[in-house]
Amino acid sequence: MNTESTALTSAAEALPSTAQPGVVLVGVDFGEPHFDNELAELGLLAQTAGYHVAHRLTCKRKAADPALFVGSGKAEEIKQLVHMSQAGEVLFDQSLSPGQQRNLEKFLGVPVNDRTLLILEIFAQRARSHEGKLQVELARLQYLSTRLVRRWSHLERQRGGVGHRGGPGETQIELDRRMLTDAVKRTREKIEKVKKQRLTQRRQRARRGNFAVSIVGYTNAGKSTLFNALVKARAYAADQLFATLDTTTREMYLAQAHRSISLSDTVGFIRDLPHGLVEAFSATLQESVEADLLLHVVDASSDTVPEQIAEVQRVLLGIGAGEVPQILVFNKLDAVPTDRQPEQWVDQMEWDGIDIDRVFVSSKSGAGLDDLRGMIAQRVTSSPASTTRTPEDWEI
Ligand SMILES: Nc1nc2c(ncn2[C@@H]2O[C@H](COP(=O)(O)OP(=O)(O)OP(=O)(O)O)[C@@H](O)[C@H]2O)c(=O)[nH]1
Ligand SMILES: [Mg+2]
């Protein structure tokens, strides 16, 4: 691995993940408030992607070293850990520049990847629907185009041969760049088509006077479990990050409002969600933008509740859903320690100077769900678009 292109290729080969040997996790504390000293989230991401975590290492720095991200002493320490544990890869909690990634790979002799790539890898493994796969593909292509990784076989399959493009003077990198640009364009076009189909479906729903509720929140907060509890469905719920990638929508009858509404389970958010991924998932996320109400699910048993809420609010703002009314659903009440149990299950929480209705529930035991149904019903009946519908009107 002593030439630049070899190092780059090895990084690319780590993309489609199979069962991996051990990995060493590295986090650098630049004094940011959310720094996770245990690297717990990175560890969960790594496990979700199928890696075995061999070692975790954190260090403090004022700023990233331009060449190696960490200092040379720390790099040497990582190298020894890799050697000792026979780890096959090193994963950084922060984003590395393409140069830093290359230099580290040369120095350490194993592929080095960052959190962004790990998240992309999980999305690639999880994507099931045609739309989900296209979205992940677009995000990956965008990531790769900043790194100019040679992924010939992959792109050749899409194009059906590359041999005749470009003059003899064209360099490898120019060709790489053009192929990636073409691939991004083609994938975008396909996503546009899917977007149009979704829009038609949404318009049909809107014409039926439907009240649309979207469940949003940090990954692993329990969105799918809540969705299943509310509509008695069986959406995939698991103790993994990004178990859900595709939006699922079901009708739900609200006895208190004497009508049905539509409820959607959506993809979770995470700190430092790769920008390309948010953009690529815009079709899926659009569901939340056009909802009449968001159920913002929070894992009340987590130690990082404010950070997780902040991240979700940030992404919602970014996708244009900042104005959609919300109910904060503090889930996993059963897992909240006794000394942190709330005095009452329904109250308001101030966030950014605004009081947001909040309810504590346990999607697992069903506690608090009636309160939540009542709160949704109240929003439905007070909504200007609300029309009373009887069960005979249901269109499922
Ligand atoms: N103790 C407890 N665990 C819960 C509760 N709700 C969900 N969980 C667990 O939390 C984990 C994540 O649940 P999911 O419903 O898959 O979470 P999600 O928000 O849909 O996650 P992603 O789709 O990955 O973003 C699972 O192991 C659930 O069993 C709850 O009320 N109490
Ligand atoms: Mg889910």
Tab-separated table of C-alpha atoms and ligand atoms in Angstrom:
chain	number	residue	atom	x	y	z
A	1	MET	CA	0.000	0.000	0.000
A	2	ASN	CA	2.664	2.495	-0.864
A	3	THR	CA	1.127	4.226	-3.836
A	4	GLU	CA	-1.716	6.642	-3.635
A	5	SER	CA	-4.060	4.718	-5.879
A	6	THR	CA	-3.572	1.463	-3.963
A	7	ALA	CA	-4.519	3.180	-0.753
A	8	LEU	CA	-7.579	4.677	-2.384
A	9	THR	CA	-8.674	1.389	-3.835
A	10	SER	CA	-8.412	-0.302	-0.467
A	11	ALA	CA	-10.701	2.318	1.015
A	12	ALA	CA	-13.231	1.689	-1.711
A	13	GLU	CA	-13.127	-2.050	-1.201
A	14	ALA	CA	-14.308	-1.560	2.340
A	15	LEU	CA	-17.601	-0.138	1.044
A	16	PRO	CA	-19.674	-3.255	0.413
A	17	SER	CA	-19.429	-4.772	3.843
A	18	THR	CA	-19.347	-8.436	4.660
A	19	ALA	CA	-18.417	-9.862	8.055
A	20	GLN	CA	-15.291	-7.976	9.020
A	21	PRO	CA	-12.347	-8.679	11.247
A	22	GLY	CA	-11.821	-6.462	14.267
A	23	VAL	CA	-11.724	-2.706	13.984
A	24	VAL	CA	-10.039	-0.066	16.095
A	25	LEU	CA	-12.247	2.944	16.884
A	26	VAL	CA	-10.612	6.338	17.278
A	27	GLY	CA	-12.228	9.540	18.537
A	28	VAL	CA	-10.548	12.899	18.868
A	29	ASP	CA	-11.855	15.344	21.465
A	30	PHE	CA	-11.580	18.881	20.098
A	31	GLY	CA	-13.459	20.230	23.107
A	32	GLU	CA	-16.902	20.015	21.480
A	33	PRO	CA	-19.741	19.606	23.979
A	34	HIS	CA	-21.118	16.427	22.431
A	35	PHE	CA	-17.845	14.495	22.417
A	36	ASP	CA	-18.590	10.884	23.289
A	37	ASN	CA	-15.711	9.672	25.429
A	38	GLU	CA	-16.869	6.068	25.341
A	39	LEU	CA	-17.344	6.126	21.555
A	40	ALA	CA	-20.630	4.366	22.337
A	41	GLU	CA	-22.477	5.551	19.244
A	42	LEU	CA	-19.552	4.835	16.916
A	43	GLY	CA	-19.343	1.373	18.505
A	44	LEU	CA	-23.041	0.758	17.858
A	45	LEU	CA	-22.658	1.990	14.292
A	46	ALA	CA	-19.694	-0.360	13.799
A	47	GLN	CA	-21.600	-3.316	15.236
A	48	THR	CA	-24.647	-2.497	13.143
A	49	ALA	CA	-22.402	-2.572	10.066
A	50	GLY	CA	-21.130	-6.015	11.097
A	51	TYR	CA	-17.755	-5.134	12.583
A	52	HIS	CA	-16.262	-6.518	15.741
A	53	VAL	CA	-14.832	-3.716	17.901
A	54	ALA	CA	-11.308	-4.710	18.990
A	55	HIS	CA	-10.226	-1.445	20.651
A	56	ARG	CA	-11.426	2.066	21.410
A	57	LEU	CA	-9.017	4.940	21.692
A	58	THR	CA	-9.679	8.609	22.380
A	59	CYS	CA	-7.351	11.583	22.624
A	60	LYS	CA	-7.531	15.350	23.018
A	61	ARG	CA	-6.290	17.880	20.510
A	62	LYS	CA	-6.787	21.574	19.892
A	63	ALA	CA	-7.072	21.118	16.141
A	64	ALA	CA	-6.749	18.337	13.611
A	65	ASP	CA	-3.290	17.635	12.282
A	66	PRO	CA	-3.507	18.508	8.575
A	67	ALA	CA	-1.611	15.397	7.505
A	68	LEU	CA	-2.597	12.621	9.912
A	69	PHE	CA	-5.593	14.129	11.762
A	70	VAL	CA	-3.973	12.973	15.051
A	71	GLY	CA	-0.420	13.674	16.218
A	72	SER	CA	2.390	11.383	15.109
A	73	GLY	CA	2.717	9.874	18.612
A	74	LYS	CA	-0.987	8.942	18.632
A	75	ALA	CA	-0.710	7.576	15.114
A	76	GLU	CA	2.114	5.338	16.297
A	77	GLU	CA	-0.070	4.173	19.218
A	78	ILE	CA	-2.931	3.337	16.829
A	79	LYS	CA	-0.490	1.426	14.646
A	80	GLN	CA	0.590	-0.693	17.589
A	81	LEU	CA	-3.019	-1.357	18.618
A	82	VAL	CA	-3.822	-2.454	15.067
A	83	HIS	CA	-0.816	-4.746	15.091
A	84	MET	CA	-1.557	-6.182	18.538
A	85	SER	CA	-5.228	-6.865	17.881
A	86	GLN	CA	-4.710	-7.813	14.219
A	87	ALA	CA	-7.463	-5.344	13.384
A	88	GLY	CA	-8.344	-5.102	9.722
A	89	GLU	CA	-9.490	-1.487	9.727
A	90	VAL	CA	-9.485	1.762	11.685
A	91	LEU	CA	-12.652	3.864	12.036
A	92	PHE	CA	-12.589	7.522	13.053
A	93	ASP	CA	-15.516	9.203	14.810
A	94	GLN	CA	-14.916	12.412	12.877
A	95	SER	CA	-14.830	13.167	9.176
A	96	LEU	CA	-11.401	12.846	7.648
A	97	SER	CA	-10.296	14.779	4.608
A	98	PRO	CA	-9.377	12.602	1.629
A	99	GLY	CA	-5.703	13.505	2.201
A	100	GLN	CA	-5.767	12.558	5.873
A	101	GLN	CA	-7.458	9.282	5.030
A	102	ARG	CA	-4.776	8.468	2.441
A	103	ASN	CA	-1.904	9.416	4.737
A	104	LEU	CA	-3.289	7.396	7.617
A	105	GLU	CA	-3.753	4.361	5.400
A	106	LYS	CA	-0.176	4.612	4.232
A	107	PHE	CA	1.074	4.992	7.775
A	108	LEU	CA	-1.093	2.324	9.401
A	109	GLY	CA	-1.103	-0.191	6.572
A	110	VAL	CA	-4.848	-0.918	6.887
A	111	PRO	CA	-7.942	0.760	5.433
A	112	VAL	CA	-9.015	3.845	7.375
A	113	ASN	CA	-12.567	5.097	7.239
A	114	ASP	CA	-14.670	7.646	9.019
A	115	ARG	CA	-18.127	7.926	10.502
A	116	THR	CA	-19.600	9.226	7.254
A	117	LEU	CA	-18.518	6.170	5.336
A	118	LEU	CA	-19.724	3.894	8.116
A	119	ILE	CA	-23.192	5.448	7.994
A	120	LEU	CA	-23.249	5.134	4.213
A	121	GLU	CA	-22.222	1.513	4.541
A	122	ILE	CA	-25.078	0.762	6.932
A	123	PHE	CA	-27.546	2.491	4.655
A	124	ALA	CA	-26.231	0.437	1.741
A	125	GLN	CA	-26.704	-2.786	3.694
A	126	ARG	CA	-30.184	-1.842	4.888
A	127	ALA	CA	-31.727	-0.386	1.759
A	128	ARG	CA	-34.468	-2.715	0.556
A	129	SER	CA	-36.779	-0.752	-1.697
A	130	HIS	CA	-35.900	0.447	-5.171
A	131	GLU	CA	-36.143	4.024	-3.947
A	132	GLY	CA	-33.988	3.404	-0.865
A	133	LYS	CA	-31.286	1.753	-2.965
A	134	LEU	CA	-31.246	4.647	-5.421
A	135	GLN	CA	-30.952	7.167	-2.614
A	136	VAL	CA	-28.058	5.369	-0.967
A	137	GLU	CA	-26.367	4.957	-4.326
A	138	LEU	CA	-26.580	8.694	-4.937
A	139	ALA	CA	-25.143	9.523	-1.514
A	140	ARG	CA	-22.322	7.050	-2.040
A	141	LEU	CA	-21.493	8.376	-5.477
A	142	GLN	CA	-21.367	11.891	-4.078
A	143	TYR	CA	-19.066	10.789	-1.287
A	144	LEU	CA	-16.845	8.934	-3.705
A	145	SER	CA	-16.659	11.855	-6.087
A	146	THR	CA	-14.976	13.888	-3.356
A	147	ARG	CA	-12.428	11.104	-2.922
A	148	LEU	CA	-12.042	10.052	-6.550
A	149	VAL	CA	-11.839	6.418	-5.719
A	150	ARG	CA	-11.484	4.136	-8.678
A	151	ARG	CA	-14.453	1.834	-8.683
A	152	TRP	CA	-14.200	0.540	-12.197
A	153	SER	CA	-16.021	-2.724	-11.980
A	154	HIS	CA	-18.922	-1.119	-10.180
A	155	LEU	CA	-19.382	1.697	-12.656
A	156	GLU	CA	-18.697	-0.460	-15.678
A	157	ARG	CA	-21.590	-2.677	-14.768
A	158	GLN	CA	-23.918	0.319	-14.848
A	159	ARG	CA	-22.597	1.775	-18.022
A	160	GLY	CA	-21.904	-1.393	-19.940
A	161	GLY	CA	-18.257	-0.710	-20.744
A	162	VAL	CA	-16.081	2.357	-20.545
A	163	GLY	CA	-13.422	1.576	-23.108
A	164	HIS	CA	-14.304	4.111	-25.760
A	165	ARG	CA	-14.753	7.252	-23.793
A	166	GLY	CA	-12.229	10.061	-23.719
A	167	GLY	CA	-9.185	10.727	-25.840
A	168	PRO	CA	-5.820	9.111	-25.311
A	169	GLY	CA	-4.612	12.102	-23.317
A	170	GLU	CA	-7.335	11.825	-20.718
A	171	THR	CA	-5.964	11.035	-17.312
A	172	GLN	CA	-7.357	8.419	-15.033
A	173	ILE	CA	-8.648	10.995	-12.609
A	174	GLU	CA	-10.494	12.987	-15.264
A	175	LEU	CA	-12.118	9.815	-16.465
A	176	ASP	CA	-13.011	8.848	-12.895
A	177	ARG	CA	-14.537	12.240	-12.299
A	178	ARG	CA	-16.570	12.192	-15.474
A	179	MET	CA	-17.890	8.708	-14.841
A	180	LEU	CA	-18.919	9.650	-11.336
A	181	THR	CA	-20.612	12.812	-12.574
A	182	ASP	CA	-22.503	10.778	-15.173
A	183	ALA	CA	-23.497	8.177	-12.623
A	184	VAL	CA	-24.693	10.874	-10.198
A	185	LYS	CA	-26.761	12.438	-12.991
A	186	ARG	CA	-28.382	9.156	-13.989
A	187	THR	CA	-29.194	8.274	-10.386
A	188	ARG	CA	-30.660	11.723	-9.789
A	189	GLU	CA	-32.912	11.315	-12.808
A	190	LYS	CA	-34.175	7.984	-11.528
A	191	ILE	CA	-34.862	9.501	-8.105
A	192	GLU	CA	-36.779	12.359	-9.729
A	193	LYS	CA	-39.079	9.787	-11.335
A	194	VAL	CA	-39.715	8.092	-7.995
A	195	LYS	CA	-40.323	11.507	-6.413
A	196	LYS	CA	-43.034	12.252	-8.956
A	197	GLN	CA	-44.763	8.959	-8.197
A	198	ARG	CA	-44.683	9.763	-4.487
A	199	LEU	CA	-46.095	13.216	-5.112
A	200	THR	CA	-49.023	11.716	-6.997
A	201	GLN	CA	-49.697	9.308	-4.129
A	202	ARG	CA	-49.567	12.136	-1.602
A	203	ARG	CA	-51.913	14.285	-3.660
A	204	GLN	CA	-54.389	11.445	-3.798
A	205	ARG	CA	-54.202	11.145	-0.031
A	206	ALA	CA	-54.617	14.891	0.397
A	207	ARG	CA	-57.691	14.866	-1.829
A	208	ARG	CA	-59.242	12.346	0.513
A	209	GLY	CA	-58.931	14.964	3.279
A	210	ASN	CA	-56.462	12.853	5.151
A	211	PHE	CA	-54.669	14.092	8.263
A	212	ALA	CA	-51.050	12.965	7.942
A	213	VAL	CA	-48.893	12.243	10.965
A	214	SER	CA	-45.175	11.384	10.614
A	215	ILE	CA	-43.079	9.723	13.291
A	216	VAL	CA	-39.609	11.285	13.329
A	217	GLY	CA	-36.656	11.118	15.703
A	218	TYR	CA	-33.118	10.060	16.439
A	219	THR	CA	-32.157	6.597	15.265
A	220	ASN	CA	-33.022	3.799	17.736
A	221	ALA	CA	-35.436	6.047	19.687
A	222	GLY	CA	-38.225	3.500	19.178
A	223	LYS	CA	-40.116	5.011	16.227
A	224	SER	CA	-40.969	1.693	14.583
A	225	THR	CA	-41.961	0.160	17.916
A	226	LEU	CA	-44.315	3.098	18.520
A	227	PHE	CA	-45.651	2.837	14.962
A	228	ASN	CA	-46.341	-0.879	15.462
A	229	ALA	CA	-48.025	-0.256	18.810
A	230	LEU	CA	-50.275	2.443	17.352
A	231	VAL	CA	-51.334	0.716	14.149
A	232	LYS	CA	-50.740	-2.898	15.178
A	233	ALA	CA	-48.366	-3.335	12.258
A	234	ARG	CA	-45.118	-5.209	12.154
A	235	ALA	CA	-42.558	-2.750	10.851
A	236	TYR	CA	-39.002	-3.935	11.487
A	237	ALA	CA	-37.816	-2.743	14.899
A	238	ALA	CA	-34.423	-3.716	16.276
A	239	ASP	CA	-31.668	-2.539	18.566
A	240	GLN	CA	-29.652	-1.331	15.625
A	241	LEU	CA	-29.037	2.051	14.148
A	242	PHE	CA	-31.015	2.749	10.979
A	243	ALA	CA	-33.209	-0.337	11.172
A	244	THR	CA	-35.753	1.626	9.123
A	245	LEU	CA	-34.843	3.302	5.845
A	246	ASP	CA	-38.101	3.316	3.958
A	247	THR	CA	-41.182	5.210	4.930
A	248	THR	CA	-44.144	2.985	5.777
A	249	THR	CA	-47.622	4.495	5.949
A	250	ARG	CA	-50.749	2.963	7.482
A	251	GLU	CA	-54.227	4.182	8.267
A	252	MET	CA	-54.985	4.510	11.954
A	253	TYR	CA	-58.462	4.907	13.415
A	254	LEU	CA	-58.665	7.417	16.244
A	255	ALA	CA	-61.768	6.668	18.289
A	256	GLN	CA	-61.499	9.985	20.142
A	257	ALA	CA	-61.716	11.921	16.867
A	258	HIS	CA	-64.150	9.513	15.137
A	259	ARG	CA	-61.981	9.366	12.083
A	260	SER	CA	-58.883	7.811	10.640
A	261	ILE	CA	-55.553	9.472	10.006
A	262	SER	CA	-52.470	8.286	8.156
A	263	LEU	CA	-49.383	7.464	10.196
A	264	SER	CA	-45.878	7.174	8.700
A	265	ASP	CA	-42.759	5.583	10.171
A	266	THR	CA	-39.603	7.205	8.822
A	267	VAL	CA	-35.816	6.947	8.730
A	268	GLY	CA	-33.995	8.063	11.886
A	269	PHE	CA	-31.535	10.905	12.167
A	270	ILE	CA	-28.088	10.899	13.736
A	271	ARG	CA	-25.451	13.453	14.688
A	272	ASP	CA	-23.319	14.447	11.678
A	273	LEU	CA	-25.633	12.761	9.206
A	274	PRO	CA	-23.686	12.900	5.945
A	275	HIS	CA	-24.925	15.864	3.976
A	276	GLY	CA	-25.218	13.871	0.764
A	277	LEU	CA	-27.427	11.403	2.544
A	278	VAL	CA	-29.932	14.030	3.659
A	279	GLU	CA	-30.044	15.348	0.122
A	280	ALA	CA	-30.385	11.900	-1.386
A	281	PHE	CA	-33.149	10.984	1.052
A	282	SER	CA	-35.124	14.110	0.281
A	283	ALA	CA	-37.873	12.063	-1.392
A	284	THR	CA	-38.337	9.927	1.703
A	285	LEU	CA	-37.989	12.867	4.078
A	286	GLN	CA	-40.555	14.834	2.105
A	287	GLU	CA	-43.220	12.799	3.874
A	288	SER	CA	-42.356	14.643	7.106
A	289	VAL	CA	-42.259	18.064	5.459
A	290	GLU	CA	-45.830	17.673	4.241
A	291	ALA	CA	-47.212	16.101	7.403
A	292	ASP	CA	-49.890	17.892	9.438
A	293	LEU	CA	-48.245	16.757	12.656
A	294	LEU	CA	-44.906	15.254	13.694
A	295	LEU	CA	-44.539	12.781	16.539
A	296	HIS	CA	-40.966	13.515	17.557
A	297	VAL	CA	-39.868	10.358	19.386
A	298	VAL	CA	-37.093	10.699	21.959
A	299	ASP	CA	-35.369	7.887	23.869
A	300	ALA	CA	-36.058	9.193	27.387
A	301	SER	CA	-33.650	6.646	28.868
A	302	SER	CA	-30.690	8.011	26.889
A	303	ASP	CA	-27.982	10.131	28.520
A	304	THR	CA	-27.922	12.477	25.564
A	305	VAL	CA	-31.577	13.537	25.305
A	306	PRO	CA	-30.935	17.269	24.638
A	307	GLU	CA	-28.268	16.529	22.016
A	308	GLN	CA	-30.547	14.072	20.238
A	309	ILE	CA	-33.491	16.499	20.240
A	310	ALA	CA	-31.217	19.267	18.961
A	311	GLU	CA	-29.948	17.106	16.129
A	312	VAL	CA	-33.444	16.094	15.048
A	313	GLN	CA	-34.661	19.716	15.170
A	314	ARG	CA	-31.640	20.729	13.105
A	315	VAL	CA	-32.348	18.161	10.383
A	316	LEU	CA	-36.066	19.022	10.397
A	317	LEU	CA	-35.208	22.653	9.862
A	318	GLY	CA	-32.770	21.710	7.119
A	319	ILE	CA	-35.370	19.738	5.161
A	320	GLY	CA	-38.009	22.439	5.541
A	321	ALA	CA	-40.103	20.726	8.225
A	322	GLY	CA	-39.234	23.227	10.958
A	323	GLU	CA	-42.734	24.729	10.936
A	324	VAL	CA	-44.709	21.497	11.131
A	325	PRO	CA	-46.379	21.192	14.570
A	326	GLN	CA	-44.829	18.607	16.864
A	327	ILE	CA	-45.661	16.471	19.857
A	328	LEU	CA	-42.589	15.293	21.780
A	329	VAL	CA	-43.011	11.617	22.594
A	330	PHE	CA	-40.580	10.666	25.361
A	331	ASN	CA	-40.409	6.911	24.810
A	332	LYS	CA	-38.871	4.016	26.790
A	333	LEU	CA	-40.417	5.273	30.018
A	334	ASP	CA	-40.029	1.730	31.375
A	335	ALA	CA	-36.239	2.032	31.003
A	336	VAL	CA	-35.945	5.412	32.748
A	337	PRO	CA	-34.339	4.991	36.206
A	338	THR	CA	-36.667	5.572	39.175
A	339	ASP	CA	-34.947	8.788	40.230
A	340	ARG	CA	-35.512	10.249	36.765
A	341	GLN	CA	-39.165	9.232	36.332
A	342	PRO	CA	-41.359	12.222	35.429
A	343	GLU	CA	-43.919	13.544	37.913
A	344	GLN	CA	-46.612	13.651	35.264
A	345	TRP	CA	-46.837	11.958	31.917
A	346	VAL	CA	-48.296	14.854	29.960
A	347	ASP	CA	-46.689	18.282	30.111
A	348	GLN	CA	-44.849	20.789	27.947
A	349	MET	CA	-41.175	21.159	27.283
A	350	GLU	CA	-39.582	24.439	26.354
A	351	TRP	CA	-37.358	24.199	23.332
A	352	ASP	CA	-35.784	27.267	21.732
A	353	GLY	CA	-38.266	29.517	23.535
A	354	ILE	CA	-41.298	27.540	22.386
A	355	ASP	CA	-43.437	25.262	24.574
A	356	ILE	CA	-43.954	21.921	22.876
A	357	ASP	CA	-46.551	19.400	24.083
A	358	ARG	CA	-44.853	16.369	25.546
A	359	VAL	CA	-46.033	12.918	26.570
A	360	PHE	CA	-44.106	10.111	28.252
A	361	VAL	CA	-44.841	6.639	26.882
A	362	SER	CA	-43.498	3.142	26.723
A	363	SER	CA	-44.116	1.724	23.275
A	364	LYS	CA	-43.093	-1.627	24.691
A	365	SER	CA	-45.592	-1.815	27.556
A	366	GLY	CA	-48.213	0.477	26.034
A	367	ALA	CA	-48.085	2.916	28.954
A	368	GLY	CA	-49.074	6.442	27.994
A	369	LEU	CA	-50.278	5.506	24.511
A	370	ASP	CA	-53.872	6.462	25.303
A	371	ASP	CA	-52.675	9.915	26.342
A	372	LEU	CA	-50.800	10.174	23.062
A	373	ARG	CA	-53.863	9.084	21.046
A	374	GLY	CA	-55.902	11.712	22.874
A	375	MET	CA	-53.351	14.395	22.058
A	376	ILE	CA	-53.313	13.455	18.373
A	377	ALA	CA	-57.139	13.401	18.317
A	378	GLN	CA	-57.232	16.859	19.797
A	379	ARG	CA	-54.912	18.166	17.059
A	380	VAL	CA	-56.989	16.454	14.391
A	381	THR	CA	-60.289	17.900	15.552
A	382	SER	CA	-58.864	21.388	15.913
A	383	SER	CA	-57.203	21.258	12.507
A	384	PRO	CA	-58.846	23.541	9.913
A	385	ALA	CA	-58.662	20.809	7.271
A	386	SER	CA	-60.426	18.371	9.523
A	387	THR	CA	-63.524	16.678	8.174
A	388	THR	CA	-65.449	14.143	10.165
A	389	ARG	CA	-65.241	10.739	8.590
A	390	THR	CA	-66.863	7.537	9.592
A	391	PRO	CA	-65.317	4.082	9.364
A	392	GLU	CA	-67.239	3.534	6.087
A	393	ASP	CA	-65.119	6.221	4.475
A	394	TRP	CA	-61.849	4.473	5.169
A	395	GLU	CA	-59.648	3.882	2.234
A	396	ILE	CA	-56.873	1.564	3.247
B	1	LIG	N1	-37.273	-0.591	27.011
B	1	LIG	C1	-37.846	-0.148	25.899
B	1	LIG	N2	-37.272	-0.400	24.709
B	1	LIG	C2	-37.887	0.073	23.596
B	1	LIG	C3	-39.101	0.810	23.655
B	1	LIG	N3	-39.446	1.155	22.398
B	1	LIG	C4	-38.486	0.633	21.592
B	1	LIG	N4	-37.551	-0.024	22.300
B	1	LIG	C5	-36.369	-0.745	21.798
B	1	LIG	O1	-35.491	0.180	21.179
B	1	LIG	C6	-34.833	-0.427	20.056
B	1	LIG	C7	-35.050	0.420	18.818
B	1	LIG	O2	-36.422	0.372	18.467
B	1	LIG	P1	-36.930	0.745	17.001
B	1	LIG	O3	-38.419	0.817	17.093
B	1	LIG	O4	-36.328	-0.137	15.966
B	1	LIG	O5	-36.307	2.200	16.879
B	1	LIG	P2	-36.341	3.198	15.611
B	1	LIG	O6	-36.418	4.577	16.168
B	1	LIG	O7	-37.398	2.780	14.658
B	1	LIG	O8	-34.892	2.932	15.038
B	1	LIG	P3	-34.325	3.162	13.516
B	1	LIG	O9	-35.347	2.678	12.552
B	1	LIG	O10	-33.103	2.305	13.545
B	1	LIG	O11	-34.016	4.608	13.401
B	1	LIG	C8	-35.420	-1.846	19.944
B	1	LIG	O12	-34.526	-2.723	20.565
B	1	LIG	C9	-36.737	-1.734	20.688
B	1	LIG	O13	-37.140	-2.967	21.251
B	1	LIG	C10	-39.675	1.062	24.938
B	1	LIG	O14	-40.726	1.694	25.115
B	1	LIG	N5	-38.994	0.556	26.015
B	2	MG	MG	-37.280	2.202	12.741
